[in-house]
mmCIF file of C-alpha atoms in Angstrom:
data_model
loop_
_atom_site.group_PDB
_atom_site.id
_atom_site.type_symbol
_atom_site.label_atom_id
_atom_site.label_comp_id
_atom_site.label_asym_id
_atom_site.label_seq_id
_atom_site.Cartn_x
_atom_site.Cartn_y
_atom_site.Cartn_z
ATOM 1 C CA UNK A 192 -92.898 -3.810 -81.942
ATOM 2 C CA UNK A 193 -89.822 -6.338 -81.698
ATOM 3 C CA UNK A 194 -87.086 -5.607 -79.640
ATOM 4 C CA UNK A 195 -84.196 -5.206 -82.106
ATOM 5 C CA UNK A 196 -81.676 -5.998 -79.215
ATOM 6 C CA UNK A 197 -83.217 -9.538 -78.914
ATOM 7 C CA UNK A 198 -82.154 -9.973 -82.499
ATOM 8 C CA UNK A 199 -79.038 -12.900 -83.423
ATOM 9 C CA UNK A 200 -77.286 -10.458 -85.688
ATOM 10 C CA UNK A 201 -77.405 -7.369 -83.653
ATOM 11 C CA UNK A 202 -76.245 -9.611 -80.426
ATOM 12 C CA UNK A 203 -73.188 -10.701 -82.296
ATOM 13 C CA UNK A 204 -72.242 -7.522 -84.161
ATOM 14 C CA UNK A 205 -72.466 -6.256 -80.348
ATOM 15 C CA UNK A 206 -70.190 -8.845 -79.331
ATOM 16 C CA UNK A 207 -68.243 -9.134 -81.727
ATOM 17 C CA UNK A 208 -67.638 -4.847 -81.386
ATOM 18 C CA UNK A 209 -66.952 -5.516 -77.331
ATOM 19 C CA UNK A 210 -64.602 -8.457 -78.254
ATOM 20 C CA UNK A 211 -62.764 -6.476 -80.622
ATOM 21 C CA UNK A 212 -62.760 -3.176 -78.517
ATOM 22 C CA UNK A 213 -59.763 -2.373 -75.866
ATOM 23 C CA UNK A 214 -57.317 0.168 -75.237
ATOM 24 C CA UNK A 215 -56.058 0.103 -78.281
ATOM 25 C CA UNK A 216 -59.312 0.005 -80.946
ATOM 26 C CA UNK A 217 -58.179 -1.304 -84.297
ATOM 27 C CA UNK A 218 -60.854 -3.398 -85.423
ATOM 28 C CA UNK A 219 -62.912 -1.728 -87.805
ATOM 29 C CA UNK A 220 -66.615 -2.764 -88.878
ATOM 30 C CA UNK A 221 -68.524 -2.448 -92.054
ATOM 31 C CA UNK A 222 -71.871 -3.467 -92.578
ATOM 32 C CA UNK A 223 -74.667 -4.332 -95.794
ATOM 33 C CA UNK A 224 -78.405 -5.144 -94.598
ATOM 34 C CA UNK A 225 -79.028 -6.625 -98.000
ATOM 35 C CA UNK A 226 -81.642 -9.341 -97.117
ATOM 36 C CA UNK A 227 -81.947 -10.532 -100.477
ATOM 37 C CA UNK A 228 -83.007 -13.730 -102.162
ATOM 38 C CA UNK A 229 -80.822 -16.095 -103.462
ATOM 39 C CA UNK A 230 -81.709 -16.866 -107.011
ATOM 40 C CA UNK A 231 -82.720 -20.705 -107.640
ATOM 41 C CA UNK A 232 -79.680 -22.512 -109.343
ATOM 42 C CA UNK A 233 -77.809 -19.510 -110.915
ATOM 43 C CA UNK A 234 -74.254 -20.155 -110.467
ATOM 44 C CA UNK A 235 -72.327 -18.743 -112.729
ATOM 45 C CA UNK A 236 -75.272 -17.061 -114.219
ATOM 46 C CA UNK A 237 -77.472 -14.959 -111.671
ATOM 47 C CA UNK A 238 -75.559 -15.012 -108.449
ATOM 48 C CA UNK A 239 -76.382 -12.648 -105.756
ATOM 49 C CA UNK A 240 -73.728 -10.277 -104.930
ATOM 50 C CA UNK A 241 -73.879 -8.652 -101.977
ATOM 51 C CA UNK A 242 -71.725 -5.224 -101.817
ATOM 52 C CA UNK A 243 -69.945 -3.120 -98.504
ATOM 53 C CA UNK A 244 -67.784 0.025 -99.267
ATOM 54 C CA UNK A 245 -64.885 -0.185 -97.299
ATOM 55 C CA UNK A 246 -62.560 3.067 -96.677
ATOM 56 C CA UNK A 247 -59.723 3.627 -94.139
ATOM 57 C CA UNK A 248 -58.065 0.457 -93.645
ATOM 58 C CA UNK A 249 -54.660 0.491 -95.388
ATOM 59 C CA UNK A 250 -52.751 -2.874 -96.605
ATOM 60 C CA UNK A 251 -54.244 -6.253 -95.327
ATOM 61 C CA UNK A 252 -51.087 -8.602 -93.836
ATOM 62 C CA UNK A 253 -52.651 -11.862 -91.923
ATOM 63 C CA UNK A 254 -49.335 -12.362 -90.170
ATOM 64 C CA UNK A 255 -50.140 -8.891 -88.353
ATOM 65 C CA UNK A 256 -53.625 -9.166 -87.561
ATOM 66 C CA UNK A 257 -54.370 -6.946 -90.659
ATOM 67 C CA UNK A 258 -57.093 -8.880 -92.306
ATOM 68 C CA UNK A 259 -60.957 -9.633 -92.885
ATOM 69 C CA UNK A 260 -63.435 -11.753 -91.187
ATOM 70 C CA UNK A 261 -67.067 -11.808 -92.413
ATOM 71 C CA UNK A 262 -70.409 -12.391 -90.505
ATOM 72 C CA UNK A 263 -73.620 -12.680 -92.028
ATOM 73 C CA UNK A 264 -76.976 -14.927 -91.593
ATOM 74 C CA UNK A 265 -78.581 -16.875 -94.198
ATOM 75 C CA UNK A 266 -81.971 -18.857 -94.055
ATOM 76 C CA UNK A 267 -81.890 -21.487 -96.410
ATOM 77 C CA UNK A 268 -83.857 -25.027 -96.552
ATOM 78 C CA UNK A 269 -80.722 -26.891 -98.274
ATOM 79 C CA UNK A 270 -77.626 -25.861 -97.737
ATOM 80 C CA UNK A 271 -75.559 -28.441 -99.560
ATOM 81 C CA UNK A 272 -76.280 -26.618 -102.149
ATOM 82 C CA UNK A 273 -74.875 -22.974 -101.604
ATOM 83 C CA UNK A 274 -71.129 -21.547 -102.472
ATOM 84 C CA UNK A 275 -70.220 -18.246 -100.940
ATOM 85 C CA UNK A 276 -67.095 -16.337 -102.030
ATOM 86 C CA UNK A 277 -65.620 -13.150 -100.788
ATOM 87 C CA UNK A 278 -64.198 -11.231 -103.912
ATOM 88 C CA UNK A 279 -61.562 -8.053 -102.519
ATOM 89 C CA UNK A 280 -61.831 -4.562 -104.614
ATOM 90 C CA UNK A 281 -58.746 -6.114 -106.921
ATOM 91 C CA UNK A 282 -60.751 -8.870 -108.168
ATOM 92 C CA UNK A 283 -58.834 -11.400 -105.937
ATOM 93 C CA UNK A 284 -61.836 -13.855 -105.024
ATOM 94 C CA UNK A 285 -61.721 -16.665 -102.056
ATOM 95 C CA UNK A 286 -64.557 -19.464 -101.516
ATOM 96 C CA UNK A 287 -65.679 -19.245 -98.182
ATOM 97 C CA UNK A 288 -67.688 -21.817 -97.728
ATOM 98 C CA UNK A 289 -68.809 -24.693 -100.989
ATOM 99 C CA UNK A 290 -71.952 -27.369 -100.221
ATOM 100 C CA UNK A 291 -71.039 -28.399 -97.033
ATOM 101 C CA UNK A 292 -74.230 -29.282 -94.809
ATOM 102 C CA UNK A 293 -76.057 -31.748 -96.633
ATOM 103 C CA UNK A 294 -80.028 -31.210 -96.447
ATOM 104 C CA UNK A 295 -79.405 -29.271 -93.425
ATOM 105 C CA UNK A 296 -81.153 -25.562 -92.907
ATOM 106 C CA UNK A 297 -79.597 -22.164 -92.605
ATOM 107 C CA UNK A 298 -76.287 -20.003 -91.545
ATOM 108 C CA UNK A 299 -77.052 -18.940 -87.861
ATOM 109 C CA UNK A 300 -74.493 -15.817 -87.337
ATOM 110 C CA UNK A 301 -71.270 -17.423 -88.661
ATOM 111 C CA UNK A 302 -67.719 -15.796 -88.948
ATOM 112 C CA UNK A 303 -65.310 -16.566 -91.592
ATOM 113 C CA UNK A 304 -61.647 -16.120 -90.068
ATOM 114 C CA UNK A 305 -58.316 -16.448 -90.035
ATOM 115 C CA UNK A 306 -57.211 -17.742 -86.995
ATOM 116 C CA UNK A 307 -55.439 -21.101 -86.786
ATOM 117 C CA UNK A 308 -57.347 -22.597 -83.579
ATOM 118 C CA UNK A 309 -60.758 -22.452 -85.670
ATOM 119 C CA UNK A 310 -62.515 -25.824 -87.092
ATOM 120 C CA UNK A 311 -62.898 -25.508 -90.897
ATOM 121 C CA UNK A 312 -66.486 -24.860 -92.271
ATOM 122 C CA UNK A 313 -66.146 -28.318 -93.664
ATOM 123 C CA UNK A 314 -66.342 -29.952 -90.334
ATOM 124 C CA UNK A 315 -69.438 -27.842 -89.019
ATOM 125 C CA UNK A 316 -73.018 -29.007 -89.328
ATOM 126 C CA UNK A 317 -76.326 -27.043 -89.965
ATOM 127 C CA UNK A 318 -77.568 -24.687 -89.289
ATOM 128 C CA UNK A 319 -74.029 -22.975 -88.608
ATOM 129 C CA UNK A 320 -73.131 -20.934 -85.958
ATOM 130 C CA UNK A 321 -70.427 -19.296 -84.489
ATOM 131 C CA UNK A 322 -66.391 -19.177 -86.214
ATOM 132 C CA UNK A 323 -64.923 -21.523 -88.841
ATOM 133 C CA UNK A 324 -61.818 -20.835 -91.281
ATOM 134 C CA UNK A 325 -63.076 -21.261 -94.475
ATOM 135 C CA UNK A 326 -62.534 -23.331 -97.555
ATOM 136 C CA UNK A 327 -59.741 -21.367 -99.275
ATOM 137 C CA UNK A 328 -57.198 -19.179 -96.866
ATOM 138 C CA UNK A 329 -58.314 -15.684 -96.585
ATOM 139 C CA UNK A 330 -54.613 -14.556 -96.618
ATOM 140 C CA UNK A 331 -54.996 -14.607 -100.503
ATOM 141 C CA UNK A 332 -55.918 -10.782 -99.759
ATOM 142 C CA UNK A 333 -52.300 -10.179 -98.291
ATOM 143 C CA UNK A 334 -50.904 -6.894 -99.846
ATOM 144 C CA UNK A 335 -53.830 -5.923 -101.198
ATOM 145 C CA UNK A 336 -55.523 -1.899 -100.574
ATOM 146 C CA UNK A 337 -58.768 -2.885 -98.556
ATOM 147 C CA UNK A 338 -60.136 0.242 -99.305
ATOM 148 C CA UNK A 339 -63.370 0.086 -102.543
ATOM 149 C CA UNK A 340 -66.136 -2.471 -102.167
ATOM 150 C CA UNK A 341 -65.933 -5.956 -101.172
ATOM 151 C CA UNK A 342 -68.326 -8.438 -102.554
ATOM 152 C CA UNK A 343 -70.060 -11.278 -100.754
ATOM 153 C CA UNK A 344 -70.993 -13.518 -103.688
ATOM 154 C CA UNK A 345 -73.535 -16.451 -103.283
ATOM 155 C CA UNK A 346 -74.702 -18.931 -105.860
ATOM 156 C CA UNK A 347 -77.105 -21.659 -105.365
ATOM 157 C CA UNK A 348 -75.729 -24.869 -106.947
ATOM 158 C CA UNK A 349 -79.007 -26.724 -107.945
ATOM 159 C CA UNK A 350 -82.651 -26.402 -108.082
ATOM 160 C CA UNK A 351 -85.707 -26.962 -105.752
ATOM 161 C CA UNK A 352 -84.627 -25.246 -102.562
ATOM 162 C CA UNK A 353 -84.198 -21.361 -101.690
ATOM 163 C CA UNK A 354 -83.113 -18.780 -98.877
ATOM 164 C CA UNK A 355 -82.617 -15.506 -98.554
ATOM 165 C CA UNK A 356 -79.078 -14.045 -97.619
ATOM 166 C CA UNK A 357 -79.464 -11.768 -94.212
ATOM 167 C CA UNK A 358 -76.879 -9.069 -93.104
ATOM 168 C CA UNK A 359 -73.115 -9.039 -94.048
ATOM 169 C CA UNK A 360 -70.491 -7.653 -91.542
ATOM 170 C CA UNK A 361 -66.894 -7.168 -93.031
ATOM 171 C CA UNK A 362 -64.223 -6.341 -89.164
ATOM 172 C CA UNK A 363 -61.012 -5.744 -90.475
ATOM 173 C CA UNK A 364 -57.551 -5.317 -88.407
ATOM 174 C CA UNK A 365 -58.927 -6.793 -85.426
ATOM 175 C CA UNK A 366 -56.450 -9.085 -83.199
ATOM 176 C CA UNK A 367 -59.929 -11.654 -82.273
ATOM 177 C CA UNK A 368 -61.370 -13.558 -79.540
ATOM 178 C CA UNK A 369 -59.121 -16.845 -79.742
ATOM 179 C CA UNK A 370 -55.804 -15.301 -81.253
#
């Protein structure tokens, strides 16, 4: 039987919980264990969406700390060709991350954020690991009601290669490691 504490994803959730955890605990953590394919060259037509419920947050507001960053792990053998989005309960969507990587393989456990000292995705290689700010500015979500379900959307942009999409952590209203 595998040890499910030797597991990436549980190690950073863990972390990621202990980083976020103090005398004052604000950062809340919500979680999908989709592991689900991602369907060969369907943008547009057959993405995968990937869904979390979210409840008890209140109004997101980047300039206090009230916002989103996601975690998840991907295998993938190309992933040039993968877009990922984050679309909020309104409808508001952002692209997270859109064919960067080149022929290289898979999302290690990587965190979309907010926080100005980050490298963009764009300047990260494969497989990717650890926390990047991604393509389009997360504080699109500012004023919204975080509270419905949040997608994770992922298309694959052209044929040949595939991947499956691993587990999807959504922290809100947490002040972060490098803030």
């Amino acid at each position: 039987m595998k040890n499910v504490c030797s597991h990436p994803v549980f190690r950073a959730i863990l972390c990621s919980l202990l980083v976020f955890s103090g005398p004052a605990l604000r950062a809340q953590l919500f979680r999908n264990f989709d592991n689900s394919a991602v369907p060969d060259n369907a943008c547009g037509s057959n993405e995968l969406e990937i869904p979390t419920e979210v409840s008890g947050v209140g109004k997101l507001n980047l300039a206090e700390d009230k916002g989103v960053v996601v975690i998840f792990n991907m295998t993938y053998t190309y992933v040039g060709d993968i877009k990922i989005s984050l679309e909020s309960p309104a409808g508001t969507r952002v692209l997270l991350f859109n064919r960067h990587g080149g022929g290289g393989d898979n999302f290690q456990v990587t965190y979309f954020a907010y926080w100005d000292n980050l490298d963009p995705i764009s300047a990260g290689t494969a497989p990717f690991y650890y926390y990047f700010n991604p393509d389009e500015s997360l504080t699109a979500f500012d004023g919204e009601i975080a509270e419905g379900t949040w997608k994770v959307i992922v298309c694959d942009a052209a044929s040949g290669d595939v991947g499956t999409m691993g587990t999807v952590s959504l922290v809100f209203n947490n002040t972060g490691y490098f803030k």
